[in-house]
mmCIF file of C-alpha atoms in Angstrom:
data_model
loop_
_atom_site.group_PDB
_atom_site.id
_atom_site.type_symbol
_atom_site.label_atom_id
_atom_site.label_comp_id
_atom_site.label_asym_id
_atom_site.label_seq_id
_atom_site.Cartn_x
_atom_site.Cartn_y
_atom_site.Cartn_z
ATOM 1 C CA MET A 30 25.390 6.773 -13.547
ATOM 2 C CA ASN A 31 23.775 10.101 -14.370
ATOM 3 C CA ALA A 32 20.145 9.921 -14.933
ATOM 4 C CA THR A 33 20.239 12.822 -17.481
ATOM 5 C CA THR A 34 22.534 10.993 -19.986
ATOM 6 C CA THR A 35 20.507 8.116 -20.975
ATOM 7 C CA THR A 36 17.010 9.616 -21.654
ATOM 8 C CA SER A 37 15.051 7.868 -24.343
ATOM 9 C CA PRO A 38 11.829 8.728 -25.909
ATOM 10 C CA PHE A 39 8.645 9.085 -23.671
ATOM 11 C CA THR A 40 6.250 6.265 -24.144
ATOM 12 C CA ILE A 41 2.780 5.272 -22.674
ATOM 13 C CA TRP A 42 4.362 2.020 -21.411
ATOM 14 C CA SER A 43 6.673 4.065 -19.248
ATOM 15 C CA LEU A 44 3.810 5.920 -17.761
ATOM 16 C CA LEU A 45 1.879 2.887 -17.208
ATOM 17 C CA LYS A 46 4.929 0.982 -15.592
ATOM 18 C CA ILE A 47 5.643 3.730 -13.287
ATOM 19 C CA SER A 48 2.203 3.704 -11.920
ATOM 20 C CA ARG A 49 2.433 0.275 -10.773
ATOM 21 C CA PRO A 50 -0.619 -1.086 -12.661
ATOM 22 C CA ALA A 51 -0.740 -4.512 -10.782
ATOM 23 C CA ASN A 52 -0.791 -2.746 -7.347
ATOM 24 C CA LEU A 53 -3.610 -0.401 -8.702
ATOM 25 C CA VAL A 54 -5.606 -3.336 -9.813
ATOM 26 C CA ILE A 55 -5.340 -4.790 -6.395
ATOM 27 C CA LEU A 56 -6.248 -1.602 -4.833
ATOM 28 C CA ALA A 57 -9.375 -1.062 -6.878
ATOM 29 C CA PHE A 58 -10.302 -4.830 -6.527
ATOM 30 C CA ALA A 59 -9.996 -4.464 -2.531
ATOM 31 C CA GLN A 60 -12.255 -1.378 -2.645
ATOM 32 C CA LEU A 61 -14.812 -3.188 -4.974
ATOM 33 C CA MET A 62 -14.886 -6.299 -2.780
ATOM 34 C CA THR A 63 -15.448 -4.191 0.383
ATOM 35 C CA ALA A 64 -18.273 -2.378 -1.330
ATOM 36 C CA HIS A 65 -19.956 -5.634 -2.663
ATOM 37 C CA PHE A 66 -19.622 -8.047 0.223
ATOM 38 C CA LEU A 67 -19.146 -5.657 3.422
ATOM 39 C CA VAL A 68 -21.522 -2.776 2.468
ATOM 40 C CA GLU A 69 -23.949 -4.354 -0.228
ATOM 41 C CA THR A 70 -26.356 -1.298 -0.349
ATOM 42 C CA THR A 71 -26.424 2.496 -0.132
ATOM 43 C CA ARG A 72 -28.017 4.403 2.614
ATOM 44 C CA MET A 73 -31.097 4.736 0.237
ATOM 45 C CA GLY A 74 -31.287 0.867 -0.104
ATOM 46 C CA VAL A 75 -29.836 0.865 -3.646
ATOM 47 C CA PRO A 76 -27.310 -1.967 -4.361
ATOM 48 C CA VAL A 77 -24.007 -0.397 -4.038
ATOM 49 C CA LEU A 78 -22.654 -1.702 -7.371
ATOM 50 C CA GLN A 79 -25.221 0.433 -9.043
ATOM 51 C CA ASP A 80 -24.061 3.588 -7.473
ATOM 52 C CA ILE A 81 -21.802 5.756 -9.559
ATOM 53 C CA ASN A 82 -20.281 7.268 -6.505
ATOM 54 C CA LEU A 83 -18.535 3.904 -5.481
ATOM 55 C CA TYR A 84 -16.817 3.903 -9.019
ATOM 56 C CA LEU A 85 -15.916 7.541 -8.610
ATOM 57 C CA ILE A 86 -14.305 6.732 -5.109
ATOM 58 C CA ILE A 87 -12.370 3.821 -6.717
ATOM 59 C CA LEU A 88 -11.235 5.872 -9.680
ATOM 60 C CA SER A 89 -10.082 8.655 -7.343
ATOM 61 C CA THR A 90 -8.176 6.371 -4.940
ATOM 62 C CA VAL A 91 -6.461 4.746 -7.979
ATOM 63 C CA ILE A 92 -5.423 7.948 -9.519
ATOM 64 C CA ILE A 93 -4.152 9.444 -6.433
ATOM 65 C CA ALA A 94 -2.027 6.280 -5.779
ATOM 66 C CA ALA A 95 -0.637 6.323 -9.196
ATOM 67 C CA ALA A 96 0.398 9.905 -8.573
ATOM 68 C CA GLY A 97 1.988 8.854 -5.246
ATOM 69 C CA TYR A 98 4.026 5.960 -7.186
ATOM 70 C CA MET A 99 5.140 8.614 -9.762
ATOM 71 C CA ILE A 100 6.472 11.169 -7.229
ATOM 72 C CA ASN A 101 8.150 8.321 -5.178
ATOM 73 C CA ASP A 102 10.240 7.217 -8.296
ATOM 74 C CA TYR A 103 10.870 10.960 -8.789
ATOM 75 C CA TYR A 104 12.603 11.397 -5.522
ATOM 76 C CA ASP A 105 14.092 7.999 -5.376
ATOM 77 C CA VAL A 106 15.784 8.028 -8.929
ATOM 78 C CA LYS A 107 19.433 7.978 -7.364
ATOM 79 C CA ILE A 108 18.539 5.340 -4.848
ATOM 80 C CA ASP A 109 16.905 3.052 -7.484
ATOM 81 C CA TYR A 110 19.991 3.295 -9.700
ATOM 82 C CA VAL A 111 21.627 1.345 -6.859
ATOM 83 C CA ASN A 112 18.762 -0.922 -5.678
ATOM 84 C CA LYS A 113 17.092 -1.741 -9.097
ATOM 85 C CA PRO A 114 19.104 -0.038 -11.875
ATOM 86 C CA ASN A 115 17.131 -1.967 -14.606
ATOM 87 C CA GLU A 116 13.781 -0.636 -13.469
ATOM 88 C CA VAL A 117 14.610 3.052 -13.478
ATOM 89 C CA ILE A 118 12.223 4.955 -15.559
ATOM 90 C CA ILE A 119 12.631 8.611 -14.619
ATOM 91 C CA GLY A 120 15.587 10.114 -16.387
ATOM 92 C CA ARG A 121 15.526 7.345 -19.129
ATOM 93 C CA SER A 122 12.122 7.037 -20.713
ATOM 94 C CA MET A 123 10.551 9.891 -18.832
ATOM 95 C CA LYS A 124 12.074 13.260 -18.137
ATOM 96 C CA ARG A 125 11.751 14.573 -14.660
ATOM 97 C CA ARG A 126 9.712 17.682 -15.668
ATOM 98 C CA VAL A 127 7.270 15.177 -17.349
ATOM 99 C CA ALA A 128 6.977 13.173 -14.249
ATOM 100 C CA ILE A 129 5.995 16.323 -12.192
ATOM 101 C CA PHE A 130 3.544 17.284 -14.837
ATOM 102 C CA PHE A 131 1.644 14.024 -14.663
ATOM 103 C CA HIS A 132 1.879 13.872 -10.915
ATOM 104 C CA THR A 133 0.170 17.243 -10.759
ATOM 105 C CA ILE A 134 -2.287 16.416 -13.358
ATOM 106 C CA LEU A 135 -3.250 13.204 -11.475
ATOM 107 C CA ASN A 136 -3.491 14.806 -8.118
ATOM 108 C CA LEU A 137 -5.884 17.412 -9.456
ATOM 109 C CA SER A 138 -8.009 14.835 -11.235
ATOM 110 C CA GLY A 139 -8.092 12.694 -8.166
ATOM 111 C CA VAL A 140 -9.249 15.331 -5.999
ATOM 112 C CA GLY A 141 -11.677 16.693 -8.414
ATOM 113 C CA ILE A 142 -13.209 13.460 -8.928
ATOM 114 C CA ALA A 143 -13.626 12.899 -5.122
ATOM 115 C CA LEU A 144 -15.246 16.182 -4.982
ATOM 116 C CA LEU A 145 -18.065 14.904 -7.333
ATOM 117 C CA VAL A 146 -18.793 12.333 -4.602
ATOM 118 C CA SER A 147 -18.719 14.614 -1.473
ATOM 119 C CA PRO A 148 -16.699 17.307 0.171
ATOM 120 C CA ARG A 149 -15.559 15.030 3.004
ATOM 121 C CA VAL A 150 -14.219 12.410 0.366
ATOM 122 C CA ALA A 151 -12.497 15.309 -1.439
ATOM 123 C CA ILE A 152 -10.871 16.437 1.854
ATOM 124 C CA ILE A 153 -9.654 12.756 2.642
ATOM 125 C CA THR A 154 -8.221 12.393 -0.880
ATOM 126 C CA PHE A 155 -6.523 15.562 -0.715
ATOM 127 C CA LEU A 156 -4.940 14.699 2.738
ATOM 128 C CA ALA A 157 -3.707 11.245 1.107
ATOM 129 C CA SER A 158 -2.131 12.991 -1.829
ATOM 130 C CA PHE A 159 -0.332 15.456 0.431
ATOM 131 C CA LEU A 160 0.889 12.578 2.695
ATOM 132 C CA LEU A 161 2.046 10.624 -0.419
ATOM 133 C CA TRP A 162 4.014 13.626 -1.525
ATOM 134 C CA LEU A 163 5.406 14.157 2.083
ATOM 135 C CA TYR A 164 6.261 10.570 2.420
ATOM 136 C CA SER A 165 8.378 10.585 -0.925
ATOM 137 C CA ASN A 166 9.921 13.896 0.010
ATOM 138 C CA GLN A 167 10.896 13.480 3.547
ATOM 139 C CA LEU A 168 9.219 10.759 5.474
ATOM 140 C CA LYS A 169 10.599 7.763 3.596
ATOM 141 C CA ARG A 170 14.015 8.567 4.789
ATOM 142 C CA LEU A 171 13.027 8.368 8.512
ATOM 143 C CA PRO A 172 12.893 5.367 10.460
ATOM 144 C CA PHE A 173 9.436 3.664 10.845
ATOM 145 C CA VAL A 174 7.447 7.040 10.020
ATOM 146 C CA GLY A 175 7.309 6.524 6.343
ATOM 147 C CA ASN A 176 6.430 2.919 6.803
ATOM 148 C CA PHE A 177 3.520 3.844 9.036
ATOM 149 C CA THR A 178 2.307 6.489 6.624
ATOM 150 C CA VAL A 179 2.155 4.144 3.632
ATOM 151 C CA ALA A 180 0.535 1.336 5.711
ATOM 152 C CA LEU A 181 -1.997 3.946 7.251
ATOM 153 C CA LEU A 182 -3.042 5.124 3.719
ATOM 154 C CA THR A 183 -3.416 1.485 2.526
ATOM 155 C CA GLY A 184 -5.831 0.676 5.424
ATOM 156 C CA ALA A 185 -7.488 4.083 4.828
ATOM 157 C CA SER A 186 -8.404 3.163 1.171
ATOM 158 C CA ILE A 187 -10.633 0.165 2.499
ATOM 159 C CA TRP A 188 -12.025 2.322 5.429
ATOM 160 C CA LEU A 189 -13.047 4.926 3.084
ATOM 161 C CA VAL A 190 -15.762 2.888 1.435
ATOM 162 C CA GLY A 191 -17.307 1.801 4.769
ATOM 163 C CA TYR A 192 -16.984 5.542 5.875
ATOM 164 C CA TYR A 193 -18.773 7.075 3.069
ATOM 165 C CA TYR A 194 -21.756 4.527 3.065
ATOM 166 C CA GLN A 195 -21.835 4.278 6.861
ATOM 167 C CA GLN A 196 -22.666 0.400 6.822
ATOM 168 C CA SER A 197 -20.759 -2.496 8.291
ATOM 169 C CA GLU A 198 -18.195 0.090 9.542
ATOM 170 C CA LEU A 199 -16.825 -2.295 12.073
ATOM 171 C CA LEU A 200 -16.528 -5.208 9.709
ATOM 172 C CA VAL A 201 -14.708 -2.979 7.223
ATOM 173 C CA LEU A 202 -12.392 -1.734 10.133
ATOM 174 C CA THR A 203 -11.333 -5.285 10.493
ATOM 175 C CA TYR A 204 -10.125 -5.534 6.947
ATOM 176 C CA ALA A 205 -8.660 -2.003 7.126
ATOM 177 C CA ILE A 206 -6.608 -3.265 10.070
ATOM 178 C CA PHE A 207 -5.534 -6.390 8.238
ATOM 179 C CA ALA A 208 -4.438 -4.086 5.195
ATOM 180 C CA PHE A 209 -2.621 -1.647 7.596
ATOM 181 C CA PHE A 210 -0.572 -4.215 9.593
ATOM 182 C CA LEU A 211 0.331 -6.365 6.614
ATOM 183 C CA ASN A 212 1.435 -3.325 4.598
ATOM 184 C CA LEU A 213 3.448 -2.057 7.455
ATOM 185 C CA ILE A 214 5.369 -5.383 7.548
ATOM 186 C CA ARG A 215 5.743 -5.186 3.797
ATOM 187 C CA GLU A 216 7.068 -1.655 3.801
ATOM 188 C CA ILE A 217 9.786 -2.610 6.457
ATOM 189 C CA ILE A 218 10.724 -5.604 4.344
ATOM 190 C CA LYS A 219 11.169 -3.287 1.466
ATOM 191 C CA ASP A 220 13.467 -1.105 3.582
ATOM 192 C CA ILE A 221 15.610 -4.247 4.386
ATOM 193 C CA GLU A 222 15.652 -5.154 0.581
ATOM 194 C CA ASP A 223 16.799 -1.754 -0.407
ATOM 195 C CA ARG A 224 19.115 -0.885 2.552
ATOM 196 C CA GLN A 225 22.259 -0.732 0.174
ATOM 197 C CA GLY A 226 20.960 2.240 -1.815
ATOM 198 C CA ASP A 227 19.256 3.997 1.055
ATOM 199 C CA ARG A 228 22.430 3.831 3.077
ATOM 200 C CA LYS A 229 24.470 5.230 0.150
ATOM 201 C CA HIS A 230 22.068 8.283 -0.228
ATOM 202 C CA GLY A 231 21.690 9.008 3.556
ATOM 203 C CA CYS A 232 18.387 7.517 4.328
ATOM 204 C CA LYS A 233 17.694 6.757 7.933
ATOM 205 C CA THR A 234 15.285 3.703 7.549
ATOM 206 C CA LEU A 235 14.870 1.209 10.334
ATOM 207 C CA PRO A 236 17.451 -1.387 9.087
ATOM 208 C CA ILE A 237 20.120 1.428 8.740
ATOM 209 C CA VAL A 238 19.452 2.965 12.186
ATOM 210 C CA ILE A 239 18.969 -0.219 14.328
ATOM 211 C CA GLY A 240 20.413 -2.878 12.250
ATOM 212 C CA PHE A 241 19.130 -5.821 10.132
ATOM 213 C CA ARG A 242 18.481 -8.214 13.003
ATOM 214 C CA LYS A 243 16.748 -5.705 15.359
ATOM 215 C CA THR A 244 14.409 -4.699 12.334
ATOM 216 C CA LYS A 245 13.368 -8.305 11.960
ATOM 217 C CA ARG A 246 12.518 -8.186 15.670
ATOM 218 C CA VAL A 247 10.368 -4.994 15.167
ATOM 219 C CA ILE A 248 8.609 -7.050 12.436
ATOM 220 C CA PHE A 249 7.752 -9.657 14.767
ATOM 221 C CA PHE A 250 6.456 -7.361 17.298
ATOM 222 C CA ILE A 251 4.146 -5.758 14.869
ATOM 223 C CA ALA A 252 2.979 -9.276 13.893
ATOM 224 C CA ILE A 253 1.993 -9.787 17.265
ATOM 225 C CA ALA A 254 0.116 -6.491 17.568
ATOM 226 C CA PHE A 255 -1.419 -7.406 14.306
ATOM 227 C CA VAL A 256 -2.786 -10.687 15.611
ATOM 228 C CA CYS A 257 -4.050 -9.225 18.792
ATOM 229 C CA ALA A 258 -5.901 -6.289 17.031
ATOM 230 C CA ILE A 259 -7.549 -8.705 14.500
ATOM 231 C CA LEU A 260 -8.741 -10.998 17.243
ATOM 232 C CA VAL A 261 -10.083 -8.084 19.375
ATOM 233 C CA VAL A 262 -12.163 -6.655 16.494
ATOM 234 C CA THR A 263 -13.250 -10.295 15.282
ATOM 235 C CA PHE A 264 -14.387 -11.179 18.775
ATOM 236 C CA LYS A 265 -16.349 -7.951 18.980
ATOM 237 C CA ILE A 266 -17.996 -8.818 15.579
ATOM 238 C CA ASN A 267 -18.632 -12.442 16.734
ATOM 239 C CA ASN A 268 -18.935 -13.622 13.328
ATOM 240 C CA PRO A 269 -18.307 -17.327 13.156
ATOM 241 C CA GLN A 270 -17.326 -17.323 9.411
ATOM 242 C CA LEU A 271 -14.888 -14.420 10.141
ATOM 243 C CA PHE A 272 -13.103 -16.662 12.849
ATOM 244 C CA TYR A 273 -12.836 -19.360 10.312
ATOM 245 C CA TYR A 274 -11.445 -17.445 7.491
ATOM 246 C CA PHE A 275 -9.005 -15.541 9.631
ATOM 247 C CA GLY A 276 -7.928 -19.044 11.081
ATOM 248 C CA MET A 277 -7.282 -20.204 7.613
ATOM 249 C CA LEU A 278 -5.348 -17.035 6.731
ATOM 250 C CA SER A 279 -3.318 -17.401 9.926
ATOM 251 C CA LEU A 280 -1.731 -20.599 8.538
ATOM 252 C CA LEU A 281 -0.312 -18.616 5.627
ATOM 253 C CA PHE A 282 0.655 -15.805 7.786
ATOM 254 C CA PHE A 283 2.690 -17.928 10.302
ATOM 255 C CA PHE A 284 4.497 -19.432 7.136
ATOM 256 C CA PHE A 285 5.091 -15.828 5.941
ATOM 257 C CA MET A 286 6.501 -15.078 9.396
ATOM 258 C CA TYR A 287 8.698 -18.262 9.343
ATOM 259 C CA LYS A 288 10.142 -17.288 6.050
ATOM 260 C CA ILE A 289 11.020 -13.676 7.440
ATOM 261 C CA TYR A 290 12.726 -15.469 10.357
ATOM 262 C CA ILE A 291 15.051 -17.413 8.144
ATOM 263 C CA ALA A 292 15.629 -14.536 5.460
ATOM 264 C CA ASP A 293 19.056 -13.304 5.334
ATOM 265 C CA ARG A 294 19.607 -12.261 1.554
ATOM 266 C CA LYS A 295 18.134 -9.751 -0.587
ATOM 267 C CA ALA A 296 16.494 -12.294 -2.892
ATOM 268 C CA HIS A 297 14.703 -13.663 0.255
ATOM 269 C CA PHE A 298 13.236 -10.241 0.982
ATOM 270 C CA THR A 299 12.124 -9.702 -2.489
ATOM 271 C CA GLN A 300 10.189 -12.984 -2.378
ATOM 272 C CA LEU A 301 8.762 -12.027 0.964
ATOM 273 C CA SER A 302 7.422 -8.789 -0.526
ATOM 274 C CA LEU A 303 5.560 -10.756 -3.365
ATOM 275 C CA LEU A 304 4.192 -13.224 -0.575
ATOM 276 C CA SER A 305 2.814 -10.327 1.372
ATOM 277 C CA LYS A 306 0.921 -9.358 -1.809
ATOM 278 C CA LEU A 307 -0.653 -12.871 -2.004
ATOM 279 C CA LEU A 308 -1.497 -12.421 1.889
ATOM 280 C CA MET A 309 -3.381 -9.291 0.829
ATOM 281 C CA LEU A 310 -5.058 -10.784 -2.016
ATOM 282 C CA THR A 311 -6.139 -13.949 0.054
ATOM 283 C CA GLY A 312 -7.576 -11.677 2.549
ATOM 284 C CA ILE A 313 -9.604 -9.507 0.091
ATOM 285 C CA LEU A 314 -11.078 -12.746 -1.426
ATOM 286 C CA SER A 315 -12.133 -13.921 1.998
ATOM 287 C CA MET A 316 -14.640 -11.098 1.996
ATOM 288 C CA GLY A 317 -16.675 -13.147 -0.549
ATOM 289 C CA PHE A 318 -17.427 -15.681 2.047
ATOM 290 C CA LEU A 319 -18.774 -13.604 4.833
#
């Protein structure tokens, strides 16, 4: 199907949908929870929720992430026609040049808002926007590199809050590691789910390069590294409550890994992608009990 032959009028809904509002809400919620429960106050002793810079950081992060989703759909339009034809927006309700225009505006706005907070936050935000473009343009089509990049940026969004306020940095790092590994697994799951369209358009993702079953082994290796990393940092923090909540989370995580073990159809991996979001949300909520 030719993407240019079915264009319908541009709508605000198409702009919202392409920005993945549910994912953006989770991202903003994660940063807000990190600030409230793990940082609590600014370096001047002011409650962090009263600091305008926190909301500027969240707004900047959300805007950059929305731009990232947009450019990803821009480059993946042919692949999406194979993997999820009913969800394609660019070329239907949004022209390609409109997508590029909004992507540019969002990136400039995101970096500009970050600059209001501090130059170092602006530099991190600019690097994130560049990596998201590079991911969509090149890295996504390479085995593991693209997965690693997106997971790193997800973890960095949580780490950024602790970095700016320079408080509870080790505790924030624990949750950043949690977000990194869980999203790394999720990104690989999405590659398994989308391998039909990726193969057709020359992508070299892990499931295509090393095969479906070996990719599942990679996921289990990452899961082991994930558990080890969390244990090391948790023991270093030596917070009994953290042991308790990550212990509870481990039950859901082991169920998640079992579902990966038995999964062999696209529908199974679609469910696993949703389950990984639930794991992430559960992890974020655990901050409130520390």
